[in-house]
Amino acid sequence: MDVFSDPANVDVYVTGFLWILKLTIGGTVGALVLGVLLAAMRVSPVPVLRGFGTAWVNTFRNTPLTLIIFFCYFGLYSTLGVTVSDDIERNNYWLGVIGLSVYTAAFICEAIRSGINTVPAGQAEAARAIGMSFRQTLTMIILPQAGRAVVAPLGSIFIALAKNSTIVGTIGLAESSTAMKDLINTNGDAVIPIFFVFAGTFAAVLIPSGYAFGWLANRLAVKR
């Protein structure tokens, strides 16, 4: 543990996990918004929208996240010149958020769609009978109930997103896995302590988060 008595090493450790936190928050917001839109497409009465949602889910659920992150960097940034920020590190962050969002949205879409299927079909039929549009029925009746039914699955997806954020280190962002590698390279005799500190930090945050999502799911569960 002497390695963490050096303020410079502590700064590397803290900076790495701050980037993980930022990636998790950015990816969660992006994936949640996109996932809800995709779920709406999947249950839409418009065939083109259903087809687009199905194609998105099947494509990104079966594509390794590493390839998606690489495409965001080498495809969007290096080849097409898509730049979100002039600062390289911040630009890599946003490229990582884009990759995490489009990948995770496919899983959120399917989780929400499964929640939509738990809502009795009679409620949608009743809404249509009183003249409500598809958008009104979905946003005012179906999604609020579906959201309560999928808190636990969404929690698992968000936890997986937090762990997947370490992959963004492959395109140069100094997140936790990169920070751990740098500390091991400069403190080769302290590999085990460094590993346990980084792994312990993830466990200390994600395990309670899993229990919290489980408690919230039970609290918000819809009694049928």
PDB file of C-alpha atoms in Angstrom:
ATOM      1  CA  MET A   1       0.000   0.000   0.000  1.00  0.00           C
ATOM      2  CA  ASP A   2       3.054   2.300   0.080  1.00  0.00           C
ATOM      3  CA  VAL A   3       2.337   3.120  -3.547  1.00  0.00           C
ATOM      4  CA  PHE A   4      -0.701   5.149  -2.482  1.00  0.00           C
ATOM      5  CA  SER A   5       1.282   7.168   0.030  1.00  0.00           C
ATOM      6  CA  ASP A   6       2.586   9.140  -2.946  1.00  0.00           C
ATOM      7  CA  PRO A   7       0.188  12.038  -3.723  1.00  0.00           C
ATOM      8  CA  ALA A   8       0.974  11.734  -7.435  1.00  0.00           C
ATOM      9  CA  ASN A   9      -0.223   8.115  -7.484  1.00  0.00           C
ATOM     10  CA  VAL A  10      -3.342   9.028  -5.540  1.00  0.00           C
ATOM     11  CA  ASP A  11      -4.064  11.731  -8.088  1.00  0.00           C
ATOM     12  CA  VAL A  12      -3.786   9.189 -10.928  1.00  0.00           C
ATOM     13  CA  TYR A  13      -6.155   6.860  -9.059  1.00  0.00           C
ATOM     14  CA  VAL A  14      -8.730   9.584  -8.336  1.00  0.00           C
ATOM     15  CA  THR A  15      -8.590  11.011 -11.858  1.00  0.00           C
ATOM     16  CA  GLY A  16      -9.165   7.550 -13.345  1.00  0.00           C
ATOM     17  CA  PHE A  17     -12.308   6.952 -11.326  1.00  0.00           C
ATOM     18  CA  LEU A  18     -13.600  10.464 -11.954  1.00  0.00           C
ATOM     19  CA  TRP A  19     -13.497   9.703 -15.664  1.00  0.00           C
ATOM     20  CA  ILE A  20     -15.348   6.436 -15.017  1.00  0.00           C
ATOM     21  CA  LEU A  21     -18.008   8.383 -13.114  1.00  0.00           C
ATOM     22  CA  LYS A  22     -18.345  10.907 -15.931  1.00  0.00           C
ATOM     23  CA  LEU A  23     -18.532   8.151 -18.553  1.00  0.00           C
ATOM     24  CA  THR A  24     -21.166   6.302 -16.539  1.00  0.00           C
ATOM     25  CA  ILE A  25     -23.327   9.395 -16.112  1.00  0.00           C
ATOM     26  CA  GLY A  26     -22.987  10.509 -19.734  1.00  0.00           C
ATOM     27  CA  GLY A  27     -23.515   7.006 -21.096  1.00  0.00           C
ATOM     28  CA  THR A  28     -26.518   6.398 -18.829  1.00  0.00           C
ATOM     29  CA  VAL A  29     -28.296   9.573 -19.907  1.00  0.00           C
ATOM     30  CA  GLY A  30     -27.590   8.978 -23.602  1.00  0.00           C
ATOM     31  CA  ALA A  31     -28.492   5.284 -23.498  1.00  0.00           C
ATOM     32  CA  LEU A  32     -31.682   5.874 -21.505  1.00  0.00           C
ATOM     33  CA  VAL A  33     -32.989   8.526 -23.896  1.00  0.00           C
ATOM     34  CA  LEU A  34     -32.062   6.498 -26.968  1.00  0.00           C
ATOM     35  CA  GLY A  35     -33.297   3.247 -25.430  1.00  0.00           C
ATOM     36  CA  VAL A  36     -36.746   4.677 -24.684  1.00  0.00           C
ATOM     37  CA  LEU A  37     -37.014   5.997 -28.245  1.00  0.00           C
ATOM     38  CA  LEU A  38     -36.000   2.607 -29.643  1.00  0.00           C
ATOM     39  CA  ALA A  39     -38.523   0.833 -27.406  1.00  0.00           C
ATOM     40  CA  ALA A  40     -41.232   3.174 -28.691  1.00  0.00           C
ATOM     41  CA  MET A  41     -40.192   2.294 -32.244  1.00  0.00           C
ATOM     42  CA  ARG A  42     -40.271  -1.423 -31.455  1.00  0.00           C
ATOM     43  CA  VAL A  43     -43.927  -1.249 -30.387  1.00  0.00           C
ATOM     44  CA  SER A  44     -44.929   1.395 -32.945  1.00  0.00           C
ATOM     45  CA  PRO A  45     -47.763   0.655 -35.400  1.00  0.00           C
ATOM     46  CA  VAL A  46     -45.512   1.993 -38.189  1.00  0.00           C
ATOM     47  CA  PRO A  47     -43.641  -0.907 -39.881  1.00  0.00           C
ATOM     48  CA  VAL A  48     -40.651   1.235 -40.887  1.00  0.00           C
ATOM     49  CA  LEU A  49     -40.062   2.334 -37.290  1.00  0.00           C
ATOM     50  CA  ARG A  50     -40.445  -1.222 -36.010  1.00  0.00           C
ATOM     51  CA  GLY A  51     -37.942  -2.410 -38.590  1.00  0.00           C
ATOM     52  CA  PHE A  52     -35.441   0.313 -37.688  1.00  0.00           C
ATOM     53  CA  GLY A  53     -35.718  -0.464 -33.961  1.00  0.00           C
ATOM     54  CA  THR A  54     -35.300  -4.191 -34.584  1.00  0.00           C
ATOM     55  CA  ALA A  55     -32.276  -3.643 -36.830  1.00  0.00           C
ATOM     56  CA  TRP A  56     -30.638  -1.344 -34.250  1.00  0.00           C
ATOM     57  CA  VAL A  57     -31.111  -3.816 -31.406  1.00  0.00           C
ATOM     58  CA  ASN A  58     -29.940  -6.841 -33.377  1.00  0.00           C
ATOM     59  CA  THR A  59     -26.914  -4.992 -34.743  1.00  0.00           C
ATOM     60  CA  PHE A  60     -25.566  -3.425 -31.566  1.00  0.00           C
ATOM     61  CA  ARG A  61     -26.422  -6.261 -29.180  1.00  0.00           C
ATOM     62  CA  ASN A  62     -24.345  -8.594 -31.342  1.00  0.00           C
ATOM     63  CA  THR A  63     -21.399  -6.249 -31.924  1.00  0.00           C
ATOM     64  CA  PRO A  64     -18.544  -6.205 -29.373  1.00  0.00           C
ATOM     65  CA  LEU A  65     -18.366  -2.910 -27.500  1.00  0.00           C
ATOM     66  CA  THR A  66     -14.638  -2.649 -28.226  1.00  0.00           C
ATOM     67  CA  LEU A  67     -15.359  -2.529 -31.954  1.00  0.00           C
ATOM     68  CA  ILE A  68     -17.959   0.190 -31.449  1.00  0.00           C
ATOM     69  CA  ILE A  69     -15.530   2.293 -29.399  1.00  0.00           C
ATOM     70  CA  PHE A  70     -12.849   1.788 -32.034  1.00  0.00           C
ATOM     71  CA  PHE A  71     -15.271   2.860 -34.755  1.00  0.00           C
ATOM     72  CA  CYS A  72     -16.143   6.016 -32.825  1.00  0.00           C
ATOM     73  CA  TYR A  73     -12.458   6.903 -32.661  1.00  0.00           C
ATOM     74  CA  PHE A  74     -10.999   5.644 -35.941  1.00  0.00           C
ATOM     75  CA  GLY A  75     -14.190   5.980 -37.975  1.00  0.00           C
ATOM     76  CA  LEU A  76     -15.987   9.072 -36.704  1.00  0.00           C
ATOM     77  CA  TYR A  77     -12.954  11.016 -35.478  1.00  0.00           C
ATOM     78  CA  SER A  78      -9.922   9.938 -37.497  1.00  0.00           C
ATOM     79  CA  THR A  79     -11.632   9.210 -40.831  1.00  0.00           C
ATOM     80  CA  LEU A  80     -14.741  11.415 -40.916  1.00  0.00           C
ATOM     81  CA  GLY A  81     -13.291  14.212 -38.813  1.00  0.00           C
ATOM     82  CA  VAL A  82     -16.155  14.322 -36.304  1.00  0.00           C
ATOM     83  CA  THR A  83     -14.884  16.454 -33.406  1.00  0.00           C
ATOM     84  CA  VAL A  84     -16.861  17.242 -30.276  1.00  0.00           C
ATOM     85  CA  SER A  85     -14.164  19.232 -28.478  1.00  0.00           C
ATOM     86  CA  ASP A  86     -10.795  20.768 -29.322  1.00  0.00           C
ATOM     87  CA  ASP A  87      -9.371  19.204 -26.162  1.00  0.00           C
ATOM     88  CA  ILE A  88      -8.181  15.695 -27.061  1.00  0.00           C
ATOM     89  CA  GLU A  89      -9.010  14.130 -23.704  1.00  0.00           C
ATOM     90  CA  ARG A  90     -12.484  15.682 -23.614  1.00  0.00           C
ATOM     91  CA  ASN A  91     -13.053  14.704 -27.235  1.00  0.00           C
ATOM     92  CA  ASN A  92     -12.146  11.093 -26.410  1.00  0.00           C
ATOM     93  CA  TYR A  93     -14.574  11.263 -23.506  1.00  0.00           C
ATOM     94  CA  TRP A  94     -17.469  12.266 -25.755  1.00  0.00           C
ATOM     95  CA  LEU A  95     -16.544   9.653 -28.338  1.00  0.00           C
ATOM     96  CA  GLY A  96     -16.627   7.104 -25.530  1.00  0.00           C
ATOM     97  CA  VAL A  97     -20.040   8.359 -24.379  1.00  0.00           C
ATOM     98  CA  ILE A  98     -21.382   7.996 -27.922  1.00  0.00           C
ATOM     99  CA  GLY A  99     -20.098   4.428 -28.155  1.00  0.00           C
ATOM    100  CA  LEU A 100     -21.417   3.446 -24.740  1.00  0.00           C
ATOM    101  CA  SER A 101     -24.788   5.068 -25.447  1.00  0.00           C
ATOM    102  CA  VAL A 102     -25.518   3.412 -28.790  1.00  0.00           C
ATOM    103  CA  TYR A 103     -24.405   0.011 -27.442  1.00  0.00           C
ATOM    104  CA  THR A 104     -26.233   0.132 -24.110  1.00  0.00           C
ATOM    105  CA  ALA A 105     -29.386   1.609 -25.663  1.00  0.00           C
ATOM    106  CA  ALA A 106     -30.032  -1.715 -27.396  1.00  0.00           C
ATOM    107  CA  PHE A 107     -30.197  -3.503 -24.035  1.00  0.00           C
ATOM    108  CA  ILE A 108     -32.281  -0.760 -22.422  1.00  0.00           C
ATOM    109  CA  CYS A 109     -34.696  -0.936 -25.355  1.00  0.00           C
ATOM    110  CA  GLU A 110     -35.303  -4.639 -24.821  1.00  0.00           C
ATOM    111  CA  ALA A 111     -35.658  -4.201 -21.051  1.00  0.00           C
ATOM    112  CA  ILE A 112     -38.263  -1.477 -21.513  1.00  0.00           C
ATOM    113  CA  ARG A 113     -40.057  -3.458 -24.211  1.00  0.00           C
ATOM    114  CA  SER A 114     -40.328  -6.387 -21.803  1.00  0.00           C
ATOM    115  CA  GLY A 115     -41.830  -3.978 -19.271  1.00  0.00           C
ATOM    116  CA  ILE A 116     -44.315  -2.728 -21.860  1.00  0.00           C
ATOM    117  CA  ASN A 117     -45.412  -6.324 -22.423  1.00  0.00           C
ATOM    118  CA  THR A 118     -46.317  -6.613 -18.715  1.00  0.00           C
ATOM    119  CA  VAL A 119     -48.929  -3.847 -19.025  1.00  0.00           C
ATOM    120  CA  PRO A 120     -52.365  -5.371 -19.734  1.00  0.00           C
ATOM    121  CA  ALA A 121     -53.356  -4.872 -23.367  1.00  0.00           C
ATOM    122  CA  GLY A 122     -56.792  -3.724 -22.237  1.00  0.00           C
ATOM    123  CA  GLN A 123     -55.345  -0.466 -20.952  1.00  0.00           C
ATOM    124  CA  ALA A 124     -54.024   0.493 -24.385  1.00  0.00           C
ATOM    125  CA  GLU A 125     -57.309  -0.525 -25.970  1.00  0.00           C
ATOM    126  CA  ALA A 126     -59.233   1.609 -23.481  1.00  0.00           C
ATOM    127  CA  ALA A 127     -56.954   4.568 -24.229  1.00  0.00           C
ATOM    128  CA  ARG A 128     -57.569   4.219 -27.955  1.00  0.00           C
ATOM    129  CA  ALA A 129     -61.298   3.908 -27.325  1.00  0.00           C
ATOM    130  CA  ILE A 130     -61.409   7.353 -25.698  1.00  0.00           C
ATOM    131  CA  GLY A 131     -59.474   8.909 -28.569  1.00  0.00           C
ATOM    132  CA  MET A 132     -55.895   8.990 -27.237  1.00  0.00           C
ATOM    133  CA  SER A 133     -53.119   8.844 -29.834  1.00  0.00           C
ATOM    134  CA  PHE A 134     -50.336   6.261 -29.817  1.00  0.00           C
ATOM    135  CA  ARG A 135     -47.905   8.841 -28.385  1.00  0.00           C
ATOM    136  CA  GLN A 136     -50.308   9.821 -25.613  1.00  0.00           C
ATOM    137  CA  THR A 137     -51.055   6.204 -24.761  1.00  0.00           C
ATOM    138  CA  LEU A 138     -47.381   5.323 -24.649  1.00  0.00           C
ATOM    139  CA  THR A 139     -46.150   8.305 -22.630  1.00  0.00           C
ATOM    140  CA  MET A 140     -49.082   8.713 -20.234  1.00  0.00           C
ATOM    141  CA  ILE A 141     -50.231   5.132 -19.612  1.00  0.00           C
ATOM    142  CA  ILE A 142     -47.815   2.449 -20.827  1.00  0.00           C
ATOM    143  CA  LEU A 143     -44.303   3.770 -20.089  1.00  0.00           C
ATOM    144  CA  PRO A 144     -44.974   4.902 -16.482  1.00  0.00           C
ATOM    145  CA  GLN A 145     -46.106   1.376 -15.597  1.00  0.00           C
ATOM    146  CA  ALA A 146     -43.439  -0.326 -17.692  1.00  0.00           C
ATOM    147  CA  GLY A 147     -40.708   1.752 -16.045  1.00  0.00           C
ATOM    148  CA  ARG A 148     -41.723   0.531 -12.592  1.00  0.00           C
ATOM    149  CA  ALA A 149     -41.574  -3.065 -13.786  1.00  0.00           C
ATOM    150  CA  VAL A 150     -38.028  -2.898 -15.151  1.00  0.00           C
ATOM    151  CA  VAL A 151     -36.125  -1.074 -12.395  1.00  0.00           C
ATOM    152  CA  ALA A 152     -34.075  -4.161 -11.517  1.00  0.00           C
ATOM    153  CA  PRO A 153     -33.102  -5.021 -15.131  1.00  0.00           C
ATOM    154  CA  LEU A 154     -32.215  -1.395 -15.820  1.00  0.00           C
ATOM    155  CA  GLY A 155     -30.102  -1.355 -12.655  1.00  0.00           C
ATOM    156  CA  SER A 156     -28.139  -4.353 -13.914  1.00  0.00           C
ATOM    157  CA  ILE A 157     -27.635  -2.646 -17.274  1.00  0.00           C
ATOM    158  CA  PHE A 158     -26.380   0.560 -15.642  1.00  0.00           C
ATOM    159  CA  ILE A 159     -23.954  -1.407 -13.466  1.00  0.00           C
ATOM    160  CA  ALA A 160     -22.687  -3.202 -16.567  1.00  0.00           C
ATOM    161  CA  LEU A 161     -22.300   0.199 -18.231  1.00  0.00           C
ATOM    162  CA  ALA A 162     -20.107   1.402 -15.364  1.00  0.00           C
ATOM    163  CA  LYS A 163     -17.818  -1.601 -15.822  1.00  0.00           C
ATOM    164  CA  ASN A 164     -17.871  -1.318 -19.611  1.00  0.00           C
ATOM    165  CA  SER A 165     -16.659   2.274 -19.305  1.00  0.00           C
ATOM    166  CA  THR A 166     -13.143   0.958 -18.748  1.00  0.00           C
ATOM    167  CA  ILE A 167     -13.032  -0.007 -22.439  1.00  0.00           C
ATOM    168  CA  VAL A 168     -12.856   3.683 -23.363  1.00  0.00           C
ATOM    169  CA  GLY A 169      -9.258   3.554 -22.147  1.00  0.00           C
ATOM    170  CA  THR A 170      -8.414   1.798 -25.415  1.00  0.00           C
ATOM    171  CA  ILE A 171      -8.812   5.112 -27.284  1.00  0.00           C
ATOM    172  CA  GLY A 172      -6.578   7.082 -24.931  1.00  0.00           C
ATOM    173  CA  LEU A 173      -8.796   8.292 -22.097  1.00  0.00           C
ATOM    174  CA  ALA A 174      -7.022   8.051 -18.739  1.00  0.00           C
ATOM    175  CA  GLU A 175      -9.841   6.209 -16.943  1.00  0.00           C
ATOM    176  CA  SER A 176      -9.365   3.670 -14.148  1.00  0.00           C
ATOM    177  CA  SER A 177      -8.018   0.727 -16.173  1.00  0.00           C
ATOM    178  CA  THR A 178      -5.463   3.006 -17.833  1.00  0.00           C
ATOM    179  CA  ALA A 179      -4.617   4.506 -14.450  1.00  0.00           C
ATOM    180  CA  MET A 180      -4.098   1.027 -12.973  1.00  0.00           C
ATOM    181  CA  LYS A 181      -1.856   0.039 -15.887  1.00  0.00           C
ATOM    182  CA  ASP A 182       0.217   3.214 -15.471  1.00  0.00           C
ATOM    183  CA  LEU A 183       0.615   2.630 -11.736  1.00  0.00           C
ATOM    184  CA  ILE A 184       1.654  -0.994 -12.314  1.00  0.00           C
ATOM    185  CA  ASN A 185       4.181   0.089 -14.946  1.00  0.00           C
ATOM    186  CA  THR A 186       5.789   2.548 -12.527  1.00  0.00           C
ATOM    187  CA  ASN A 187       5.382   0.389  -9.397  1.00  0.00           C
ATOM    188  CA  GLY A 188       5.905  -3.129 -10.644  1.00  0.00           C
ATOM    189  CA  ASP A 189       6.568  -4.506  -7.158  1.00  0.00           C
ATOM    190  CA  ALA A 190       3.077  -3.496  -5.960  1.00  0.00           C
ATOM    191  CA  VAL A 191       0.908  -5.193  -8.575  1.00  0.00           C
ATOM    192  CA  ILE A 192      -1.328  -7.041  -6.100  1.00  0.00           C
ATOM    193  CA  PRO A 193      -2.068  -4.057  -3.811  1.00  0.00           C
ATOM    194  CA  ILE A 194      -2.825  -1.856  -6.833  1.00  0.00           C
ATOM    195  CA  PHE A 195      -5.176  -4.464  -8.280  1.00  0.00           C
ATOM    196  CA  PHE A 196      -7.069  -4.910  -5.012  1.00  0.00           C
ATOM    197  CA  VAL A 197      -7.449  -1.160  -4.523  1.00  0.00           C
ATOM    198  CA  PHE A 198      -8.945  -0.668  -7.979  1.00  0.00           C
ATOM    199  CA  ALA A 199     -11.077  -3.821  -7.856  1.00  0.00           C
ATOM    200  CA  GLY A 200     -12.166  -2.965  -4.307  1.00  0.00           C
ATOM    201  CA  THR A 201     -13.263   0.498  -5.382  1.00  0.00           C
ATOM    202  CA  PHE A 202     -15.518  -0.928  -8.090  1.00  0.00           C
ATOM    203  CA  ALA A 203     -16.917  -3.506  -5.666  1.00  0.00           C
ATOM    204  CA  ALA A 204     -17.494  -0.922  -2.921  1.00  0.00           C
ATOM    205  CA  VAL A 205     -19.572   1.200  -5.285  1.00  0.00           C
ATOM    206  CA  LEU A 206     -21.329  -1.344  -7.504  1.00  0.00           C
ATOM    207  CA  ILE A 207     -22.361  -3.969  -4.944  1.00  0.00           C
ATOM    208  CA  PRO A 208     -24.381  -1.481  -2.823  1.00  0.00           C
ATOM    209  CA  SER A 209     -25.769  -0.041  -6.061  1.00  0.00           C
ATOM    210  CA  GLY A 210     -27.080  -3.484  -6.996  1.00  0.00           C
ATOM    211  CA  TYR A 211     -28.815  -3.854  -3.631  1.00  0.00           C
ATOM    212  CA  ALA A 212     -30.224  -0.335  -3.965  1.00  0.00           C
ATOM    213  CA  PHE A 213     -31.753  -1.110  -7.350  1.00  0.00           C
ATOM    214  CA  GLY A 214     -33.190  -4.344  -5.942  1.00  0.00           C
ATOM    215  CA  TRP A 215     -34.783  -2.484  -3.023  1.00  0.00           C
ATOM    216  CA  LEU A 216     -36.156   0.176  -5.358  1.00  0.00           C
ATOM    217  CA  ALA A 217     -37.570  -2.468  -7.686  1.00  0.00           C
ATOM    218  CA  ASN A 218     -39.445  -4.096  -4.800  1.00  0.00           C
ATOM    219  CA  ARG A 219     -40.666  -0.724  -3.582  1.00  0.00           C
ATOM    220  CA  LEU A 220     -41.999   0.323  -7.001  1.00  0.00           C
ATOM    221  CA  ALA A 221     -43.270  -3.067  -8.131  1.00  0.00           C
ATOM    222  CA  VAL A 222     -46.746  -2.934  -9.622  1.00  0.00           C
ATOM    223  CA  LYS A 223     -49.105  -5.270  -7.781  1.00  0.00           C
ATOM    224  CA  ARG A 224     -51.084  -7.287 -10.312  1.00  0.00           C
TER     225      ARG A 224
END
